[in-house]
CSV table of C-alpha atoms and ligand atoms in Angstrom, one decimal:
chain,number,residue,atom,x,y,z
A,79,UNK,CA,7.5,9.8,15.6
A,80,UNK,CA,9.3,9.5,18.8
A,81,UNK,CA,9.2,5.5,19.3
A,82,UNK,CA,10.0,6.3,23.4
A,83,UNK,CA,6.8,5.1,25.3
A,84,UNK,CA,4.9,4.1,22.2
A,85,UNK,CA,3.2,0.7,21.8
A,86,UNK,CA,3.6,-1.0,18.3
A,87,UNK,CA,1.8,-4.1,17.2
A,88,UNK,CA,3.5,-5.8,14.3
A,89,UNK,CA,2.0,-9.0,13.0
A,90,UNK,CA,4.4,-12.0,11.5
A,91,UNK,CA,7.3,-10.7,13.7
A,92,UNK,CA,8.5,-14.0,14.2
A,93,UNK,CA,10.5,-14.5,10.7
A,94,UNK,CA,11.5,-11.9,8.0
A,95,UNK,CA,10.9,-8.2,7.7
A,96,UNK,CA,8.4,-8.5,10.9
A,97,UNK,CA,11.3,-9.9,12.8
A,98,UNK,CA,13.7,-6.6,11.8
A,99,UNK,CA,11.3,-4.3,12.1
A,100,UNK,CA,10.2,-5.4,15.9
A,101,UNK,CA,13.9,-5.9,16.5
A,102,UNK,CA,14.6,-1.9,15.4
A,103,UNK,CA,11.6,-0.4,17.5
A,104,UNK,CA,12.2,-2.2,20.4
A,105,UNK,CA,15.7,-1.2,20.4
A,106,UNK,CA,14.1,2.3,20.0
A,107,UNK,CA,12.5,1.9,22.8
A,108,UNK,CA,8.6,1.2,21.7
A,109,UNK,CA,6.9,-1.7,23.8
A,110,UNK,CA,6.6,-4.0,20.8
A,111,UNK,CA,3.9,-7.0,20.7
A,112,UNK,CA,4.7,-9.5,18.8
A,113,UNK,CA,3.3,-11.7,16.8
A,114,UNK,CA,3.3,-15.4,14.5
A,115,UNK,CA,2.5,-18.8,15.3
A,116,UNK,CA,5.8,-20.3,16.8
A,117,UNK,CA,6.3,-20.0,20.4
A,118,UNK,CA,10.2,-21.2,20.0
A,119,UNK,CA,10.5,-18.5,17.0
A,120,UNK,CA,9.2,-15.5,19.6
A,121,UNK,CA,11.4,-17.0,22.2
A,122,UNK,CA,14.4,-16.5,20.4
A,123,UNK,CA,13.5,-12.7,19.0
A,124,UNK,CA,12.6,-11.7,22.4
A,125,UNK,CA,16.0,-12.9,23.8
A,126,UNK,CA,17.4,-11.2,20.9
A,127,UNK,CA,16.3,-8.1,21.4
A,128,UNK,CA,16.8,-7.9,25.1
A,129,UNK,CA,20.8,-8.8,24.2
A,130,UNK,CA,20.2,-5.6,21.6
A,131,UNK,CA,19.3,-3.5,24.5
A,132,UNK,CA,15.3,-3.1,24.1
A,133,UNK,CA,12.9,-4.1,26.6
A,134,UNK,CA,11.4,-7.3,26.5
A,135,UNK,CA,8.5,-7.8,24.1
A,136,UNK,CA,5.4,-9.2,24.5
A,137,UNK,CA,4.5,-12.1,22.3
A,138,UNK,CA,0.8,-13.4,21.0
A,139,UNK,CA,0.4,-16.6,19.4
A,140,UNK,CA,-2.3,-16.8,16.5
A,141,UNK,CA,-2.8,-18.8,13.3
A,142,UNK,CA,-4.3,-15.7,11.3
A,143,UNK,CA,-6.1,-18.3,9.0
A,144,UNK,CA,-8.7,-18.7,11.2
A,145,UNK,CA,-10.9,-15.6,11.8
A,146,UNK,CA,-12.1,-17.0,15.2
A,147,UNK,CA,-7.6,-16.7,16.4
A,148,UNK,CA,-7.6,-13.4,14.9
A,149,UNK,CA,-10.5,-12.2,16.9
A,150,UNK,CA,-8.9,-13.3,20.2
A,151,UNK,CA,-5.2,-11.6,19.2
A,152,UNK,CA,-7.5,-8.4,19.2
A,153,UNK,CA,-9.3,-9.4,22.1
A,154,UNK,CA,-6.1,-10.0,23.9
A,155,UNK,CA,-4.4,-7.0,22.9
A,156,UNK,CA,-7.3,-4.7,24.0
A,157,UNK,CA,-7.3,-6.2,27.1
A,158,UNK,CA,-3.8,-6.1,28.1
A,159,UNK,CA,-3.1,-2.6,26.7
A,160,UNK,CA,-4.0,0.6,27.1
A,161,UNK,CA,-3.0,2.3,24.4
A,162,UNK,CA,-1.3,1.4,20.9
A,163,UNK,CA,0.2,3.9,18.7
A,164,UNK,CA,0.9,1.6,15.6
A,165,UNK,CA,-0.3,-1.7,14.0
A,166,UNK,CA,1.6,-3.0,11.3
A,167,UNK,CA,-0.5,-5.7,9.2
A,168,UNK,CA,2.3,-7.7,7.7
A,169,UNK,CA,1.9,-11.6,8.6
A,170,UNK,CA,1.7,-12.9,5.3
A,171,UNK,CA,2.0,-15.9,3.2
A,172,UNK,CA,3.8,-16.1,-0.6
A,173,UNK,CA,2.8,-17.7,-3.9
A,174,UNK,CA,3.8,-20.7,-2.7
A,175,UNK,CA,4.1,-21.8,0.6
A,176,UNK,CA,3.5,-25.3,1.4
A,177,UNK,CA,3.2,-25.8,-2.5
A,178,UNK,CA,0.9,-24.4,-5.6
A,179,UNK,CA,-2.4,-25.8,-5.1
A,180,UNK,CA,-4.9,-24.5,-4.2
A,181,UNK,CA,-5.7,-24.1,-0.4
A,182,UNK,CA,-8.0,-23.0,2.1
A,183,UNK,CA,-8.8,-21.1,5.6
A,184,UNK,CA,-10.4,-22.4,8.6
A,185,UNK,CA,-13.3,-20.6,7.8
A,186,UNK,CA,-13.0,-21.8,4.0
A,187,UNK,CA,-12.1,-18.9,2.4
A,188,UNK,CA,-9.2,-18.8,-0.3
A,189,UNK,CA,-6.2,-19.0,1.8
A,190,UNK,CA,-4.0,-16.6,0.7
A,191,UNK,CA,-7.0,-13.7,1.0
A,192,UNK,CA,-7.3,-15.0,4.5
A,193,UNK,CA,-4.3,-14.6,6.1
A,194,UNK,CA,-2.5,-11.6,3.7
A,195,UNK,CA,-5.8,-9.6,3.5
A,196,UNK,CA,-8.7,-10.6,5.5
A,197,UNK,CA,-7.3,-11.2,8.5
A,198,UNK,CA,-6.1,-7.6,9.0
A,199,UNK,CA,-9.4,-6.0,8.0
A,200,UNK,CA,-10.5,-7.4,10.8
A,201,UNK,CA,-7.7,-6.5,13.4
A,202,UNK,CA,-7.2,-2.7,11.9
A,203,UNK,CA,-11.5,-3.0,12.6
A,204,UNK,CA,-11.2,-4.4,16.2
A,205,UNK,CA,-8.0,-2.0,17.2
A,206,UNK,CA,-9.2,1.6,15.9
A,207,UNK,CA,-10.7,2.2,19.6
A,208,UNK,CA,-7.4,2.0,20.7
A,209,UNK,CA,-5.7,3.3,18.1
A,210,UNK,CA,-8.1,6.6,17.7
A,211,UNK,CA,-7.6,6.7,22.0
A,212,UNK,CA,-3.9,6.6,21.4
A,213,UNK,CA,-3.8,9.1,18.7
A,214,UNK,CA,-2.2,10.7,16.4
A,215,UNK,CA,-1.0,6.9,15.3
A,216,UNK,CA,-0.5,4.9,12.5
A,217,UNK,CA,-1.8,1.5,10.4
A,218,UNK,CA,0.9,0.4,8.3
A,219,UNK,CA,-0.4,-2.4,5.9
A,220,UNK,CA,2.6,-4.2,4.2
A,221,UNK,CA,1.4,-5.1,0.6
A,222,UNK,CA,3.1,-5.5,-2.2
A,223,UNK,CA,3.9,-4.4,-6.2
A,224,UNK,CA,2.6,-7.7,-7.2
A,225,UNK,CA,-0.6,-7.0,-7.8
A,226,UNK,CA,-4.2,-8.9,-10.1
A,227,UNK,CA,-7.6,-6.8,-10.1
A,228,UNK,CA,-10.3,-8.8,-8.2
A,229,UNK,CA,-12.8,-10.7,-9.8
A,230,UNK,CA,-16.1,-10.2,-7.9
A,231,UNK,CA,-17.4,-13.3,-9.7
A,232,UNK,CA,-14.5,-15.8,-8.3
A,233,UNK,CA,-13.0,-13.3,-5.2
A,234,UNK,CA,-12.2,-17.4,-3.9
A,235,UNK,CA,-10.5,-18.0,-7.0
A,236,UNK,CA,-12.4,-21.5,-7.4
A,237,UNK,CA,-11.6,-21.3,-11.2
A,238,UNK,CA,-7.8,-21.1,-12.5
A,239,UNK,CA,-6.1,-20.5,-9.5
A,240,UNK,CA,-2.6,-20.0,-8.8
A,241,UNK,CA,-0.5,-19.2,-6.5
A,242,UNK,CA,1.2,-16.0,-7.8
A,243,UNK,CA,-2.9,-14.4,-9.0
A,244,UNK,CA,-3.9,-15.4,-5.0
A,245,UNK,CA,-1.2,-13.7,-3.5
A,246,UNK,CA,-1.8,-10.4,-5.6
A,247,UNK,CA,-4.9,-10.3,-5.1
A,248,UNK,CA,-4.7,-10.3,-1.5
A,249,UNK,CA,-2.1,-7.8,-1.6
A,250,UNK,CA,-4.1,-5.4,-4.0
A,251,UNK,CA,-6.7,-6.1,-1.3
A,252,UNK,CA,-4.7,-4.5,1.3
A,253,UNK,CA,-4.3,-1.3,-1.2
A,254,UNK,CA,-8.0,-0.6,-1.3
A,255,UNK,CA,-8.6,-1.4,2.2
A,256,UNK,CA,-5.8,1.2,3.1
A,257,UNK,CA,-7.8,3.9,0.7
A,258,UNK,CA,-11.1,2.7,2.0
A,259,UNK,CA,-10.1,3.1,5.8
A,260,UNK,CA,-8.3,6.6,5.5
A,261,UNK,CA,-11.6,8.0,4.2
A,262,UNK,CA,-13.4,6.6,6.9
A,263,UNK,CA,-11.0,7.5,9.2
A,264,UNK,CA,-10.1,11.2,8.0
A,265,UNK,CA,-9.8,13.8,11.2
A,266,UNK,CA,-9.6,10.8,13.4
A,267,UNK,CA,-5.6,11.6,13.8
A,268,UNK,CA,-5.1,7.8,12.9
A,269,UNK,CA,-3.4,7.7,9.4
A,270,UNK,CA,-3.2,4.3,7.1
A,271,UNK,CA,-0.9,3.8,4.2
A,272,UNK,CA,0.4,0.6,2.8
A,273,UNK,CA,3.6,-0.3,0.6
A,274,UNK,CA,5.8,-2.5,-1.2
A,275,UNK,CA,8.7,-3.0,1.3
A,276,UNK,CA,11.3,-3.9,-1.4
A,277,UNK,CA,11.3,-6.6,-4.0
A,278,UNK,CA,12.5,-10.2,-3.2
A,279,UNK,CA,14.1,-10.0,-0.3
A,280,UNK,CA,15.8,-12.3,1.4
A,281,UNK,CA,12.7,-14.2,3.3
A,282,UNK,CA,11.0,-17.5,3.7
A,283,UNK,CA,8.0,-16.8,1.5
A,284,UNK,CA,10.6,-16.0,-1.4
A,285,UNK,CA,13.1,-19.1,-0.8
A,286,UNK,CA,9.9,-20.9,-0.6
A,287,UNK,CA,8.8,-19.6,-4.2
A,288,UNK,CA,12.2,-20.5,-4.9
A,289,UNK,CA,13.3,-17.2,-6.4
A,290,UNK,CA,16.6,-15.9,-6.3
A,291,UNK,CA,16.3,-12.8,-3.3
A,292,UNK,CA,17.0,-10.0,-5.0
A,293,UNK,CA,17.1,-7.3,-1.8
A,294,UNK,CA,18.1,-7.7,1.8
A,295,UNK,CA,15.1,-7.7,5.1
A,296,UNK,CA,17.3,-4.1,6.0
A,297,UNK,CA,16.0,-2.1,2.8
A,298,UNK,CA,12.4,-3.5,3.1
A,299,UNK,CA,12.6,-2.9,6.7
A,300,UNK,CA,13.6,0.7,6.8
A,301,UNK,CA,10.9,1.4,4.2
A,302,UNK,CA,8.2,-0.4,6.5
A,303,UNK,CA,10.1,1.9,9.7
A,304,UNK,CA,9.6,5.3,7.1
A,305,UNK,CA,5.8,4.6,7.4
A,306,UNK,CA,5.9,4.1,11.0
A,307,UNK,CA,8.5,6.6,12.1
A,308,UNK,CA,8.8,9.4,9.1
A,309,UNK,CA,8.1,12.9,10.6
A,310,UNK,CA,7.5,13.2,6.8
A,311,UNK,CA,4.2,11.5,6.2
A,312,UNK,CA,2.8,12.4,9.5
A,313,UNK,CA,-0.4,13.6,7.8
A,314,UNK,CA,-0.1,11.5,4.7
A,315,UNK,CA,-3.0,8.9,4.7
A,316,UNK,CA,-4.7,6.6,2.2
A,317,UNK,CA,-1.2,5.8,0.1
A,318,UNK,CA,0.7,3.3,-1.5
A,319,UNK,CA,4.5,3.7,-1.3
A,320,UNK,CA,7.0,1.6,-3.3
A,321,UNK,CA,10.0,1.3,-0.8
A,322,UNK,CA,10.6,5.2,0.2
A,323,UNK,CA,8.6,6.6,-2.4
A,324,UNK,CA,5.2,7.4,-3.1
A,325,UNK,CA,3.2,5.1,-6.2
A,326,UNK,CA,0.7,4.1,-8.0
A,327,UNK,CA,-1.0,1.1,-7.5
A,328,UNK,CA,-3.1,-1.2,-9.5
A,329,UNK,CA,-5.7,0.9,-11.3
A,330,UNK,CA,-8.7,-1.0,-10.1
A,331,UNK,CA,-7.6,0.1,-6.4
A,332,UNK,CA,-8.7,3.7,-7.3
A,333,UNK,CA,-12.3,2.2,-8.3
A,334,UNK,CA,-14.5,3.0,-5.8
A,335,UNK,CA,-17.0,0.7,-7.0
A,336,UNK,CA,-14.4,-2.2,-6.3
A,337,UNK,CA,-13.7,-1.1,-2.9
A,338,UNK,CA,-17.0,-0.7,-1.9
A,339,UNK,CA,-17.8,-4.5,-3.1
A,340,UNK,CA,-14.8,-5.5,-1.2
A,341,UNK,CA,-15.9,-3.9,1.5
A,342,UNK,CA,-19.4,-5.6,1.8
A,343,UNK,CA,-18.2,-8.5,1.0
A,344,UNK,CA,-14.8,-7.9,4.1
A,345,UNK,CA,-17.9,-6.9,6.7
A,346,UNK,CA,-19.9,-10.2,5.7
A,347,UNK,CA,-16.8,-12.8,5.8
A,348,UNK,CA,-15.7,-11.8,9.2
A,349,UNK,CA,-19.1,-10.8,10.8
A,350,UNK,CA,-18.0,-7.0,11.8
A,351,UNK,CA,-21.1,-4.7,12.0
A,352,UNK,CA,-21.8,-2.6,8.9
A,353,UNK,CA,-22.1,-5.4,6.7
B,533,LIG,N1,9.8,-11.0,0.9
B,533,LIG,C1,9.5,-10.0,0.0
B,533,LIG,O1,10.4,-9.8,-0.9
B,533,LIG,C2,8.3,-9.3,0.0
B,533,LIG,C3,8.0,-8.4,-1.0
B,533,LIG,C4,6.8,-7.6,-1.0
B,533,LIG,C5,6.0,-7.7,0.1
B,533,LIG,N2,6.3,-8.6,1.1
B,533,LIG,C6,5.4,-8.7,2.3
B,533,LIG,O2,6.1,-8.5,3.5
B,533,LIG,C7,5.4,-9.2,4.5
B,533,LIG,C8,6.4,-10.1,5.3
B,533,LIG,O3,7.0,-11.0,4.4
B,533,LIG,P1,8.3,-11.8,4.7
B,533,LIG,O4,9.0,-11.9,3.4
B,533,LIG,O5,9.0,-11.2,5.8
B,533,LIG,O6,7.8,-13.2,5.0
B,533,LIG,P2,8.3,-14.4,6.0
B,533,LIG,O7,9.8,-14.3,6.3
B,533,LIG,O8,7.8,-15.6,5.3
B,533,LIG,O9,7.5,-14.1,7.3
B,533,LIG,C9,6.1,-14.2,7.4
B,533,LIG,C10,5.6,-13.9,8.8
B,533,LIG,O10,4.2,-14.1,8.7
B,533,LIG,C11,3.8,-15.0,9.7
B,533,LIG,N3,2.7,-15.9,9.2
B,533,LIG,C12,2.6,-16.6,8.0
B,533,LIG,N4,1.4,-17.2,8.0
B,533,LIG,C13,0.8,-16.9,9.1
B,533,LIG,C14,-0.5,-17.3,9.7
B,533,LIG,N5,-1.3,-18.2,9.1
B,533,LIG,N6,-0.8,-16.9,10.9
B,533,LIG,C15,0.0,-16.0,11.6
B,533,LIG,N7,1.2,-15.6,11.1
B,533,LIG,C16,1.5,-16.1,9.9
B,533,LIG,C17,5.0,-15.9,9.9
B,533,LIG,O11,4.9,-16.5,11.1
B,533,LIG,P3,5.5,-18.0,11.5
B,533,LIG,O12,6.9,-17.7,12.1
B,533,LIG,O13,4.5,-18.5,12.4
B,533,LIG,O14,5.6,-18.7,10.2
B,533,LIG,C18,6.1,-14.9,9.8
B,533,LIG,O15,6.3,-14.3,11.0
B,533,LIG,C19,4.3,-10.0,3.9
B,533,LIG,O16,3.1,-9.4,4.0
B,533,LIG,C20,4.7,-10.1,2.4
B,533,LIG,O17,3.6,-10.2,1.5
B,533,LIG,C21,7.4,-9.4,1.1
């Protein structure tokens, strides 16, 4: 894909991956929105990549734990824009940040869920008008290969939590939403895959978990820009890649049973029709 004229929405752009991956599409010459809670952050990324020669992005501010701020990033977005050829779902939160208790959303809900899981299902739902008007164009969920099953009994994690079971869970989320939604959305010319950018790279989430990083924002960026760009997997939908390569997720993410549940439950939690 051509990234000349296209529009790209990358949530958590501000910091990380998010912040190389706006910086290389810009510079391609998409019109990138971007997205995190900082103003100052944005500032400085936009000013960055106007010095790198792309155009001047535009920048929405929402705290993606609250399911009321998600709704108005996609109300915002659909009324500036008239068209929108990729969302990439990658705002997220680690095993750890701001410490390993136990914490919650606005709206209550297990907070790592929220913001890694929950609040995309509900912007990929509020975008696809735009997306399917702007088509053939992508969703590109960034997951991850750190993975736990859910349990439909305790999808909160009320019991036992910690930090490391939240965060897969959300991210094994992600994977059955990505199957889920390229069924739905089969001849619609809008594909959806998700992946595993690289492992530990060099990002606040992992210096927060205080891990050594083990690989650099470039590598997990250029796998995130594959999924976006690649003339390769232009009609390849409903997949989980690890870096450049197709694989296998957790098994319960092929369970159509499980997806369905989480699907229910997606459509109650933030109110979208269909529940
Ligand atoms: N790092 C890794 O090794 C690794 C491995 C596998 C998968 N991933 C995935 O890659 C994605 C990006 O991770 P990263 O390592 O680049 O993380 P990061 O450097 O910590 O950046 C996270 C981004 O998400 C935004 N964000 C966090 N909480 C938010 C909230 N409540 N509302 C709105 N925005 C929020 C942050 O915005 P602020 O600037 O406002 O904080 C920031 O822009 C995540 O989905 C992560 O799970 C990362």
């Amino acid at each position: 894909m051509k990234m000349d004229g296209k529009t790209v929405l990358i949530t958590g752009s501000t910091d990380g991956v998010g912040r190389y991956v706006a910086t290389q599409l810009a510079t391609a010459g998409a019109t990138v929105l971007i997205h995190g809670r900082d103003r100052a952050r944005a500032k400085t990324l936009s000013e960055e990549i106007k010095r790198a020669g792309g155009g001047e992005p535009v920048f929405y501010q929402a705290d993606l734990s609250s399911l009321a701020e998600t709704q108005q990033l996609a109300d915002a977005v659909l009324a500036d824009h008239r068209r929108l050829d990729v969302f990439i779902s990658n705002a997220g939160i680690g095993s750890q940040n701001d410490g390993p208790a136990r914490q919650t959303s606005a709206d209550g809900h297990e907070l790592r869920f929220a913001v890694n899981y929950l609040s995309g299902f509900l912007l990929a739902h509020r975008l696809l008008p735009l997306l399917k008007a702007s088509a053939p164009s992508r969703i590109v969920n960034v997951a991850s290969l750190g993975q736990h099953p859910i349990d439909f009994d305790d999808v909160m994690i009320t019991k036992g939590y910690n930090g490391s079971r939240a965060y897969a869970q959300s991210k094994l989320s992600q994977i059955m939403f990505t199957i889920d939604l390229a069924e739905a959305l089969k001849g619609s010319g809008v594909t959806v895959n998700s992946l595993h950018p690289a492992t530990y790279m060099n990002t606040t989430m992992v210096r927060a978990g205080g891990i050594t990083p083990m690989s650099t924002v470039e590598q997990g960026g250029e796998a995130i820009l594959h999924l976006v760009t690649g003339d390769d997997v232009v009609n390849k939908s409903g997949l989980f890649f690890n870096g450049m390569n197709e694989a296998k997720a957790n098994r319960q993410a092929y369970d159509a049973e499980a997806r369905k549940r989480l699907r229910a439950l997606s459509l109650e939690l933030t109110g979208l029709p269909g529940a």
